[in-house]
Each structure stands twice: as structure tokens, then as C-alpha cells.
Amino acid sequence: QMTFGPIFLGNVPAHEEVHRCAGRIHGYRGCIRDFQVNHKELFIIDEAHEGRNIENCNVQICDYHPCHNGGTCTSDEENWYCECPKLYTGKLCQFATCEENPCGNGATCFPKSRRDAVCLCPYGRSGILCSDAINITQPSFSGTDVFGYTSFLAYSTIPNITFYYEFRLKFQLANHHSALEDNLIFFTGQKGQGLNGDDFLELGLRNGRVVYSYNLGSGTATIISKPLDLALNVHVIHLGRSLQKGWLKVDDQKNKTVTSPGRLVGLNIFSQFYLGGYHEYTPELLPKGPRFKNGFQGCIFEVLVRTSLDQGFKSPGTPEGHPNSGRSIGQCKDSPCSLIKCRNGGKCIETGSTVYCDCLTGWKGAFCTETVSVCEPEHDPPHLCQQGSTCVPLPNGYTCHCPLGTTGTYCEQG
């Protein structure tokens, strides 16, 4: 084990003895920033024990773009700081809540706050950390969660769909308000980039009606059903297309038909078949036209497809009925919150198989069992230590450790 004396930056004080140095020692003239020792960042002014003849560099620190991960640098003549996006923390926005991902089994980690993460569970998993296996026979979808993700299932591309297809499916709505406003049931497309001319096939709900659209590359054809009979518990959809002509049958309503514009007759698609939502953070890549703003809310089951009149109906997927992936998919009528107990007034929130505790002010952690320190950003009210100072919690309140050049209770005086 070796012990070192102090580190001197820029020059050596006159009272320090310097060995094995020939000639006169000249101090450094210029600006120094981003000082690191053994990969540990030291803040030059904040952590210095003493100094002399040090002035602010006349080059604005923000000119060096110090903030990481999209942070915005703000400075005046003396101070600078990074305004961080909600995913990141730290003086330089260098830390992410999900940097040390606590989620298992391929879950999507999303920061609930600067300290806590939520695990958005993949298909077949549930629980706080997505560690519980669940059997799904009738998938339930939760729409778009508060973090902006939709629940979805993704199946392999449906083959031989170019000139003919038929779909049958049943669904049950979670409620009769938001579930009917603007919700995607399924989508499959060419590039999935929302460009005009992309081939796509799409089904959804808007203003209480079923909307069925497709584009063969020369214009969009759309069929809109009559309003759904909300007295029905389960709704049945049967739709299809042969070359340019499409048709839609909903519950006991009359069959409706449409012919797509232009001369193209083939549907050329390469993407997966998405049920209930989309894998993107928000479904911005869905094609222009009917584009639905939300994911499906409720249960979808008995999804069947055939691509020829000579064959029987089959479930999508390879092997049949098996999705490639999914997110926040629960079993219909099951409640993950029945297995979770949030503490200290926390409320259990479930979106499909994803479940987490929404904590009251002053509490944090997976089950709301940890108190929020008076010095943490989430504390209400926030501490008053000025930018650049360090908040240190005490048994009764807190104190502010001031950087060189500042003083006062909150380091507010120069």
C-alpha cells in the first residue's frame, strides 16, 4: 500500500519542497477542466482544499458542451450546470436510473424517478422485476401506459398475403370510454416508416366504430363500421381482401365493402404482425392515414387468418400461435396487483403484466418502503443549497457544504 501527498494543479506552492527538478518551475497559464484521477472525476474548484490566484476561465464552460446524454448547459460568469433529460442525473447528466438494470428476462427498464425504475415485462413474465412466469391463453392489453409505451404482441410475418387474406378475431373491451376512442387492434406493413406509398394493413377502433384500412401502394382504402353495440360483452370481426376489393363484417352488422384506388393489386409487406400495439416507444412509425394514437385496451382472442379459400384458418405465428415477442401482456381477467402489496400508502398500478407501486410523497423503492432523504431531488420541499454546493443530511434537517468562493447558510453569498 502506497500513500501519496496532495495533488497540485497548475503550480506548486512556495513552501513545498520539489525534488529532482532542474531550473526554475513555471506555473501553468490557461484553463483546466475535466480533471480525472484513476477514472474518478474530481471537480476542480468544489473539491480543492486550498488555492491561490485562481480566476474563472474567460472561456464559457458551456462552449465545451460538457453535458452528456442530451443535457442542456446553462452558465453565467461564475457558475454552470446541466439541465438533464428525465432519464439522466449527475452533474454532467452522466448517470441513468436504468444504467444498472434491475429488470430480468429481457424486460424494458424505464425510470419511474431519478432513483427508481419500472420493469415493463416481456411476454410470459410478470411481477415487480418480471421474474414471475405466467401462462397466457387469452392476452389482455392495457393500451398506452404513463411512460408512453403500448402493450403489444409481435408475430412473424404472415406469408402469402399478397393477393388474398381473411381474418377472424374476437375482442372484449376493458371499458366503454378510452378503449373506443382511438385504439389500434392490429397492424402489419411494408417498411413501417410512415411514408406515403408504403403498403400496410391496419385495424382499429375510433369513436366507437371499427376502422379497417389497407394500402396496396397506390392509395388507402378504408371501411368504417356502424357504432358498436355496447350491450355485447364480446365483439366479433371478420374481414378480408381479394386483389383490390376489401370487406368488413362486425358482429351482426351488414357486410361493408370497398375498392382500393389506383391499379396496384398486391399487398407487399415485410414487417411482423403486431397485435394490440407497437414495439416503438410511441407508435410514430405507423403509416400515415388512419394512424391510431393508442394501443388496444381489453382482451383479444381467437385471432385466425387464412390466405386462400382452399385452406383452413390458422393462428398467426411460427410455430402457430406463438408470438416472437411482446410487452406488458397479461392474462385476461387476471390482476398482477393481487400479488403485490405496496406499503406506506403506495398505490399498486398494473398495465397488463407490468406492475409497480406509485408511492406517496416522501417514499420510494419498489414497495414504497424507503424514505426520501431531505437532500434528494425528489424531496418535497426541495433543499435550498445553491448550485455547486453539496447538501448533507443531518438528524434534524440538512446543511450545505460550500465550494471555494461561496459562503452563507445555503452558499448563496460570494
mmCIF file of C-alpha atoms in Angstrom, residues 125-391:
data_model
loop_
_atom_site.group_PDB
_atom_site.id
_atom_site.type_symbol
_atom_site.label_atom_id
_atom_site.label_comp_id
_atom_site.label_asym_id
_atom_site.label_seq_id
_atom_site.Cartn_x
_atom_site.Cartn_y
_atom_site.Cartn_z
ATOM 1 C CA ARG A 125 -43.469 -12.660 -17.470
ATOM 2 C CA SER A 126 -44.964 -10.591 -14.650
ATOM 3 C CA GLY A 127 -44.027 -9.060 -11.291
ATOM 4 C CA ILE A 128 -42.039 -6.107 -9.981
ATOM 5 C CA LEU A 129 -38.833 -7.388 -11.653
ATOM 6 C CA CYS A 130 -40.612 -9.564 -14.260
ATOM 7 C CA SER A 131 -39.348 -12.689 -12.503
ATOM 8 C CA ASP A 132 -42.716 -14.496 -12.370
ATOM 9 C CA ALA A 133 -43.726 -16.766 -15.250
ATOM 10 C CA ILE A 134 -47.375 -16.558 -16.348
ATOM 11 C CA ASN A 135 -49.402 -18.701 -18.746
ATOM 12 C CA ILE A 136 -51.319 -16.634 -21.303
ATOM 13 C CA THR A 137 -54.248 -18.180 -23.164
ATOM 14 C CA GLN A 138 -56.309 -15.017 -23.680
ATOM 15 C CA PRO A 139 -53.983 -11.980 -23.828
ATOM 16 C CA SER A 140 -55.061 -8.699 -22.252
ATOM 17 C CA PHE A 141 -53.747 -5.350 -23.483
ATOM 18 C CA SER A 142 -53.510 -2.146 -21.454
ATOM 19 C CA GLY A 143 -53.204 0.481 -24.174
ATOM 20 C CA THR A 144 -50.515 3.128 -23.748
ATOM 21 C CA ASP A 145 -49.019 3.356 -20.262
ATOM 22 C CA VAL A 146 -47.990 6.533 -18.430
ATOM 23 C CA PHE A 147 -44.445 6.126 -19.805
ATOM 24 C CA GLY A 148 -45.622 6.221 -23.422
ATOM 25 C CA TYR A 149 -45.227 2.521 -24.277
ATOM 26 C CA THR A 150 -48.005 0.371 -25.730
ATOM 27 C CA SER A 151 -48.570 -3.236 -24.761
ATOM 28 C CA PHE A 152 -48.269 -5.482 -27.825
ATOM 29 C CA LEU A 153 -47.694 -8.927 -29.276
ATOM 30 C CA ALA A 154 -45.498 -9.386 -32.365
ATOM 31 C CA TYR A 155 -45.858 -12.448 -34.600
ATOM 32 C CA SER A 156 -43.759 -13.500 -37.576
ATOM 33 C CA THR A 157 -44.688 -12.053 -40.980
ATOM 34 C CA ILE A 158 -47.841 -13.639 -42.386
ATOM 35 C CA PRO A 159 -46.802 -15.406 -45.633
ATOM 36 C CA ASN A 160 -48.695 -15.422 -48.955
ATOM 37 C CA ILE A 161 -50.854 -12.442 -48.018
ATOM 38 C CA THR A 162 -50.197 -10.583 -51.287
ATOM 39 C CA PHE A 163 -53.429 -11.193 -53.225
ATOM 40 C CA TYR A 164 -55.880 -12.673 -50.715
ATOM 41 C CA TYR A 165 -56.444 -12.872 -46.960
ATOM 42 C CA GLU A 166 -59.182 -13.332 -44.364
ATOM 43 C CA PHE A 167 -59.001 -12.544 -40.645
ATOM 44 C CA ARG A 168 -61.289 -13.532 -37.805
ATOM 45 C CA LEU A 169 -60.947 -12.376 -34.231
ATOM 46 C CA LYS A 170 -62.881 -11.636 -31.058
ATOM 47 C CA PHE A 171 -62.313 -8.903 -28.518
ATOM 48 C CA GLN A 172 -63.604 -7.677 -25.194
ATOM 49 C CA LEU A 173 -63.248 -4.039 -24.179
ATOM 50 C CA ALA A 174 -61.710 -3.006 -20.869
ATOM 51 C CA ASN A 175 -64.158 -0.097 -20.629
ATOM 52 C CA HIS A 176 -66.509 1.868 -22.838
ATOM 53 C CA HIS A 177 -64.676 5.195 -22.877
ATOM 54 C CA SER A 178 -60.947 5.375 -23.632
ATOM 55 C CA ALA A 179 -60.933 1.880 -25.179
ATOM 56 C CA LEU A 180 -63.136 3.109 -28.044
ATOM 57 C CA GLU A 181 -61.580 6.488 -28.797
ATOM 58 C CA ASP A 182 -58.504 5.846 -30.957
ATOM 59 C CA ASN A 183 -57.084 2.352 -30.441
ATOM 60 C CA LEU A 184 -55.035 0.013 -32.615
ATOM 61 C CA ILE A 185 -56.142 -3.643 -32.891
ATOM 62 C CA PHE A 186 -53.539 -4.940 -35.360
ATOM 63 C CA PHE A 187 -51.018 -3.699 -37.919
ATOM 64 C CA THR A 188 -48.618 -5.110 -40.468
ATOM 65 C CA GLY A 189 -46.802 -3.104 -43.128
ATOM 66 C CA GLN A 190 -44.020 -2.751 -45.631
ATOM 67 C CA LYS A 191 -41.311 -0.606 -44.039
ATOM 68 C CA GLY A 192 -43.150 0.718 -41.024
ATOM 69 C CA GLN A 193 -41.729 4.196 -41.604
ATOM 70 C CA GLY A 194 -44.988 6.049 -42.210
ATOM 71 C CA LEU A 195 -44.070 7.057 -45.757
ATOM 72 C CA ASN A 196 -46.775 7.649 -48.327
ATOM 73 C CA GLY A 197 -46.935 4.721 -50.704
ATOM 74 C CA ASP A 198 -45.945 2.105 -48.112
ATOM 75 C CA ASP A 199 -48.122 -0.992 -48.254
ATOM 76 C CA PHE A 200 -49.920 -1.710 -44.986
ATOM 77 C CA LEU A 201 -52.892 -3.445 -43.399
ATOM 78 C CA GLU A 202 -54.424 -1.944 -40.262
ATOM 79 C CA LEU A 203 -57.428 -2.454 -37.969
ATOM 80 C CA GLY A 204 -58.531 -0.334 -35.027
ATOM 81 C CA LEU A 205 -61.267 1.461 -33.122
ATOM 82 C CA ARG A 206 -62.164 5.122 -33.447
ATOM 83 C CA ASN A 207 -65.125 6.957 -31.919
ATOM 84 C CA GLY A 208 -66.868 3.690 -31.080
ATOM 85 C CA ARG A 209 -66.555 2.220 -34.590
ATOM 86 C CA VAL A 210 -64.273 -0.379 -36.187
ATOM 87 C CA VAL A 211 -61.906 1.084 -38.819
ATOM 88 C CA TYR A 212 -60.283 -1.237 -41.384
ATOM 89 C CA SER A 213 -57.671 0.200 -43.808
ATOM 90 C CA TYR A 214 -55.187 -1.126 -46.340
ATOM 91 C CA ASN A 215 -52.870 0.348 -48.952
ATOM 92 C CA LEU A 216 -51.536 -1.657 -51.909
ATOM 93 C CA GLY A 217 -49.127 1.128 -52.821
ATOM 94 C CA SER A 218 -51.461 3.318 -54.877
ATOM 95 C CA GLY A 219 -53.765 4.753 -52.205
ATOM 96 C CA THR A 220 -55.543 3.869 -48.987
ATOM 97 C CA ALA A 221 -58.909 2.067 -48.845
ATOM 98 C CA THR A 222 -60.903 2.398 -45.616
ATOM 99 C CA ILE A 223 -64.093 0.822 -44.266
ATOM 100 C CA ILE A 224 -65.756 2.189 -41.128
ATOM 101 C CA SER A 225 -68.410 0.131 -39.350
ATOM 102 C CA LYS A 226 -71.515 1.359 -37.601
ATOM 103 C CA PRO A 227 -71.137 2.111 -33.860
ATOM 104 C CA LEU A 228 -70.532 -0.992 -31.756
ATOM 105 C CA ASP A 229 -73.402 -2.332 -29.684
ATOM 106 C CA LEU A 230 -72.009 -1.784 -26.182
ATOM 107 C CA ALA A 231 -74.559 -4.195 -24.719
ATOM 108 C CA LEU A 232 -72.496 -7.025 -26.252
ATOM 109 C CA ASN A 233 -69.799 -8.432 -23.980
ATOM 110 C CA VAL A 234 -67.727 -9.950 -26.803
ATOM 111 C CA HIS A 235 -67.386 -8.481 -30.303
ATOM 112 C CA VAL A 236 -66.613 -10.491 -33.436
ATOM 113 C CA ILE A 237 -64.780 -9.174 -36.521
ATOM 114 C CA HIS A 238 -64.492 -10.910 -39.910
ATOM 115 C CA LEU A 239 -62.585 -9.070 -42.648
ATOM 116 C CA GLY A 240 -60.809 -9.839 -45.875
ATOM 117 C CA ARG A 241 -59.468 -8.712 -49.232
ATOM 118 C CA SER A 242 -59.175 -10.163 -52.730
ATOM 119 C CA LEU A 243 -56.946 -8.093 -55.020
ATOM 120 C CA GLN A 244 -58.309 -4.505 -54.749
ATOM 121 C CA LYS A 245 -61.657 -5.368 -53.153
ATOM 122 C CA GLY A 246 -61.928 -5.477 -49.350
ATOM 123 C CA TRP A 247 -64.799 -6.229 -46.964
ATOM 124 C CA LEU A 248 -65.626 -5.966 -43.266
ATOM 125 C CA LYS A 249 -68.236 -7.712 -41.097
ATOM 126 C CA VAL A 250 -68.650 -6.625 -37.431
ATOM 127 C CA ASP A 251 -70.944 -8.521 -35.013
ATOM 128 C CA ASP A 252 -74.411 -8.727 -36.600
ATOM 129 C CA GLN A 253 -73.942 -5.620 -38.761
ATOM 130 C CA LYS A 254 -74.272 -5.848 -42.528
ATOM 131 C CA ASN A 255 -71.190 -6.622 -44.598
ATOM 132 C CA LYS A 256 -69.451 -3.486 -45.987
ATOM 133 C CA THR A 257 -67.108 -3.410 -49.000
ATOM 134 C CA VAL A 258 -64.563 -1.044 -50.587
ATOM 135 C CA THR A 259 -62.218 -0.992 -53.586
ATOM 136 C CA SER A 260 -58.715 0.452 -53.254
ATOM 137 C CA PRO A 261 -57.706 3.301 -55.596
ATOM 138 C CA GLY A 262 -55.127 3.039 -58.357
ATOM 139 C CA ARG A 263 -54.136 -0.020 -60.350
ATOM 140 C CA LEU A 264 -51.969 -1.995 -57.919
ATOM 141 C CA VAL A 265 -53.484 -5.281 -56.719
ATOM 142 C CA GLY A 266 -50.848 -6.815 -54.407
ATOM 143 C CA LEU A 267 -50.122 -6.193 -50.719
ATOM 144 C CA ASN A 268 -46.355 -6.367 -50.209
ATOM 145 C CA ILE A 269 -45.497 -6.421 -46.513
ATOM 146 C CA PHE A 270 -42.333 -7.447 -44.686
ATOM 147 C CA SER A 271 -42.860 -6.416 -41.065
ATOM 148 C CA GLN A 272 -44.060 -8.583 -38.224
ATOM 149 C CA PHE A 273 -47.771 -8.821 -37.451
ATOM 150 C CA TYR A 274 -48.405 -6.544 -34.451
ATOM 151 C CA LEU A 275 -51.418 -7.196 -32.239
ATOM 152 C CA GLY A 276 -52.776 -4.638 -29.757
ATOM 153 C CA GLY A 277 -49.936 -2.120 -30.073
ATOM 154 C CA TYR A 278 -46.480 -1.491 -31.474
ATOM 155 C CA HIS A 279 -42.921 -2.052 -30.254
ATOM 156 C CA GLU A 280 -41.757 1.554 -30.689
ATOM 157 C CA TYR A 281 -41.660 3.914 -27.691
ATOM 158 C CA THR A 282 -44.707 5.582 -29.229
ATOM 159 C CA PRO A 283 -46.391 4.283 -32.418
ATOM 160 C CA GLU A 284 -44.981 7.145 -34.513
ATOM 161 C CA LEU A 285 -43.789 4.789 -37.248
ATOM 162 C CA LEU A 286 -47.257 3.569 -38.111
ATOM 163 C CA PRO A 287 -48.288 4.620 -41.637
ATOM 164 C CA LYS A 288 -49.909 7.952 -42.282
ATOM 165 C CA GLY A 289 -53.657 7.895 -42.858
ATOM 166 C CA PRO A 290 -55.792 6.261 -40.175
ATOM 167 C CA ARG A 291 -52.860 6.117 -37.702
ATOM 168 C CA PHE A 292 -54.193 5.241 -34.243
ATOM 169 C CA LYS A 293 -52.820 7.124 -31.240
ATOM 170 C CA ASN A 294 -53.284 4.460 -28.564
ATOM 171 C CA GLY A 295 -52.949 0.729 -28.088
ATOM 172 C CA PHE A 296 -55.856 -1.643 -27.532
ATOM 173 C CA GLN A 297 -57.447 -1.789 -24.067
ATOM 174 C CA GLY A 298 -59.016 -5.126 -23.245
ATOM 175 C CA CYS A 299 -58.718 -8.740 -24.377
ATOM 176 C CA ILE A 300 -58.155 -10.051 -27.923
ATOM 177 C CA PHE A 301 -58.537 -13.762 -28.570
ATOM 178 C CA GLU A 302 -59.146 -16.411 -31.240
ATOM 179 C CA VAL A 303 -57.166 -14.469 -33.872
ATOM 180 C CA LEU A 304 -57.237 -16.561 -37.067
ATOM 181 C CA VAL A 305 -56.049 -15.957 -40.632
ATOM 182 C CA ARG A 306 -56.048 -17.719 -43.989
ATOM 183 C CA THR A 307 -54.532 -16.625 -47.305
ATOM 184 C CA SER A 308 -56.508 -18.884 -49.641
ATOM 185 C CA LEU A 309 -60.095 -20.120 -49.930
ATOM 186 C CA ASP A 310 -58.676 -23.650 -50.237
ATOM 187 C CA GLN A 311 -57.078 -23.690 -46.771
ATOM 188 C CA GLY A 312 -58.378 -23.562 -43.224
ATOM 189 C CA PHE A 313 -57.943 -20.744 -40.709
ATOM 190 C CA LYS A 314 -54.798 -20.777 -38.566
ATOM 191 C CA SER A 315 -53.389 -18.717 -35.713
ATOM 192 C CA PRO A 316 -50.543 -16.375 -36.713
ATOM 193 C CA GLY A 317 -47.001 -17.094 -35.626
ATOM 194 C CA THR A 318 -44.177 -19.580 -36.118
ATOM 195 C CA PRO A 319 -44.804 -22.084 -34.634
ATOM 196 C CA GLU A 320 -48.532 -21.497 -34.951
ATOM 197 C CA GLY A 321 -49.996 -19.346 -32.179
ATOM 198 C CA HIS A 322 -46.614 -18.383 -30.692
ATOM 199 C CA PRO A 323 -45.570 -14.706 -30.752
ATOM 200 C CA ASN A 324 -41.973 -13.669 -31.352
ATOM 201 C CA SER A 325 -42.128 -11.086 -28.590
ATOM 202 C CA GLY A 326 -44.441 -8.914 -26.530
ATOM 203 C CA ARG A 327 -44.580 -6.324 -23.770
ATOM 204 C CA SER A 328 -46.926 -5.777 -20.795
ATOM 205 C CA ILE A 329 -49.294 -8.572 -21.849
ATOM 206 C CA GLY A 330 -51.430 -10.097 -19.102
ATOM 207 C CA GLN A 331 -53.857 -12.977 -18.883
ATOM 208 C CA CYS A 332 -57.435 -11.803 -19.389
ATOM 209 C CA LYS A 333 -59.282 -11.208 -16.070
ATOM 210 C CA ASP A 334 -56.111 -11.769 -14.004
ATOM 211 C CA SER A 335 -54.755 -8.989 -11.772
ATOM 212 C CA PRO A 336 -50.994 -8.787 -11.028
ATOM 213 C CA CYS A 337 -51.788 -6.338 -8.194
ATOM 214 C CA SER A 338 -53.461 -9.163 -6.284
ATOM 215 C CA LEU A 339 -49.940 -10.479 -5.593
ATOM 216 C CA ILE A 340 -48.329 -7.104 -4.729
ATOM 217 C CA LYS A 341 -48.719 -5.105 -1.511
ATOM 218 C CA CYS A 342 -47.441 -1.529 -1.646
ATOM 219 C CA ARG A 343 -46.520 -0.031 1.719
ATOM 220 C CA ASN A 344 -46.942 3.388 3.337
ATOM 221 C CA GLY A 345 -49.962 4.424 1.301
ATOM 222 C CA GLY A 346 -48.496 3.478 -2.068
ATOM 223 C CA LYS A 347 -50.914 2.505 -4.839
ATOM 224 C CA CYS A 348 -50.423 -0.586 -6.999
ATOM 225 C CA ILE A 349 -50.527 0.216 -10.732
ATOM 226 C CA GLU A 350 -50.888 -2.540 -13.331
ATOM 227 C CA THR A 351 -50.652 -2.356 -17.115
ATOM 228 C CA GLY A 352 -51.059 -5.864 -18.448
ATOM 229 C CA SER A 353 -48.353 -7.959 -16.798
ATOM 230 C CA THR A 354 -46.354 -4.891 -15.744
ATOM 231 C CA VAL A 355 -46.899 -3.894 -12.134
ATOM 232 C CA TYR A 356 -45.341 -1.265 -9.871
ATOM 233 C CA CYS A 357 -46.041 0.817 -6.762
ATOM 234 C CA ASP A 358 -46.848 4.506 -7.137
ATOM 235 C CA CYS A 359 -45.517 5.955 -3.872
ATOM 236 C CA LEU A 360 -46.815 8.853 -1.829
ATOM 237 C CA THR A 361 -44.593 11.914 -1.390
ATOM 238 C CA GLY A 362 -41.670 11.114 0.898
ATOM 239 C CA TRP A 363 -41.453 7.414 -0.003
ATOM 240 C CA LYS A 364 -39.600 5.495 -2.690
ATOM 241 C CA GLY A 365 -38.450 1.993 -3.611
ATOM 242 C CA ALA A 366 -40.148 -0.958 -5.300
ATOM 243 C CA PHE A 367 -42.688 -1.317 -2.476
ATOM 244 C CA CYS A 368 -42.549 2.272 -1.113
ATOM 245 C CA THR A 369 -40.581 1.157 1.939
ATOM 246 C CA GLU A 370 -37.687 3.653 1.714
ATOM 247 C CA THR A 371 -37.864 7.276 2.842
ATOM 248 C CA VAL A 372 -36.738 10.056 0.530
ATOM 249 C CA SER A 373 -33.764 11.919 2.014
ATOM 250 C CA VAL A 374 -34.106 15.661 2.504
ATOM 251 C CA CYS A 375 -31.164 16.071 0.101
ATOM 252 C CA GLU A 376 -32.605 14.008 -2.738
ATOM 253 C CA PRO A 377 -34.111 15.725 -5.801
ATOM 254 C CA GLU A 378 -37.495 14.064 -5.160
ATOM 255 C CA HIS A 379 -37.861 15.543 -1.664
ATOM 256 C CA ASP A 380 -40.772 17.927 -1.193
ATOM 257 C CA PRO A 381 -39.935 20.703 -0.483
ATOM 258 C CA PRO A 382 -36.515 20.597 -2.215
ATOM 259 C CA HIS A 383 -33.371 21.608 -0.355
ATOM 260 C CA LEU A 384 -32.098 25.179 -0.810
ATOM 261 C CA CYS A 385 -28.377 24.515 -1.292
ATOM 262 C CA GLN A 386 -27.193 26.554 -4.260
ATOM 263 C CA GLN A 387 -25.906 25.019 -7.494
ATOM 264 C CA GLY A 388 -22.375 23.680 -6.987
ATOM 265 C CA SER A 389 -22.732 23.146 -3.237
ATOM 266 C CA THR A 390 -23.284 19.801 -1.535
ATOM 267 C CA CYS A 391 -26.364 19.028 0.555
#
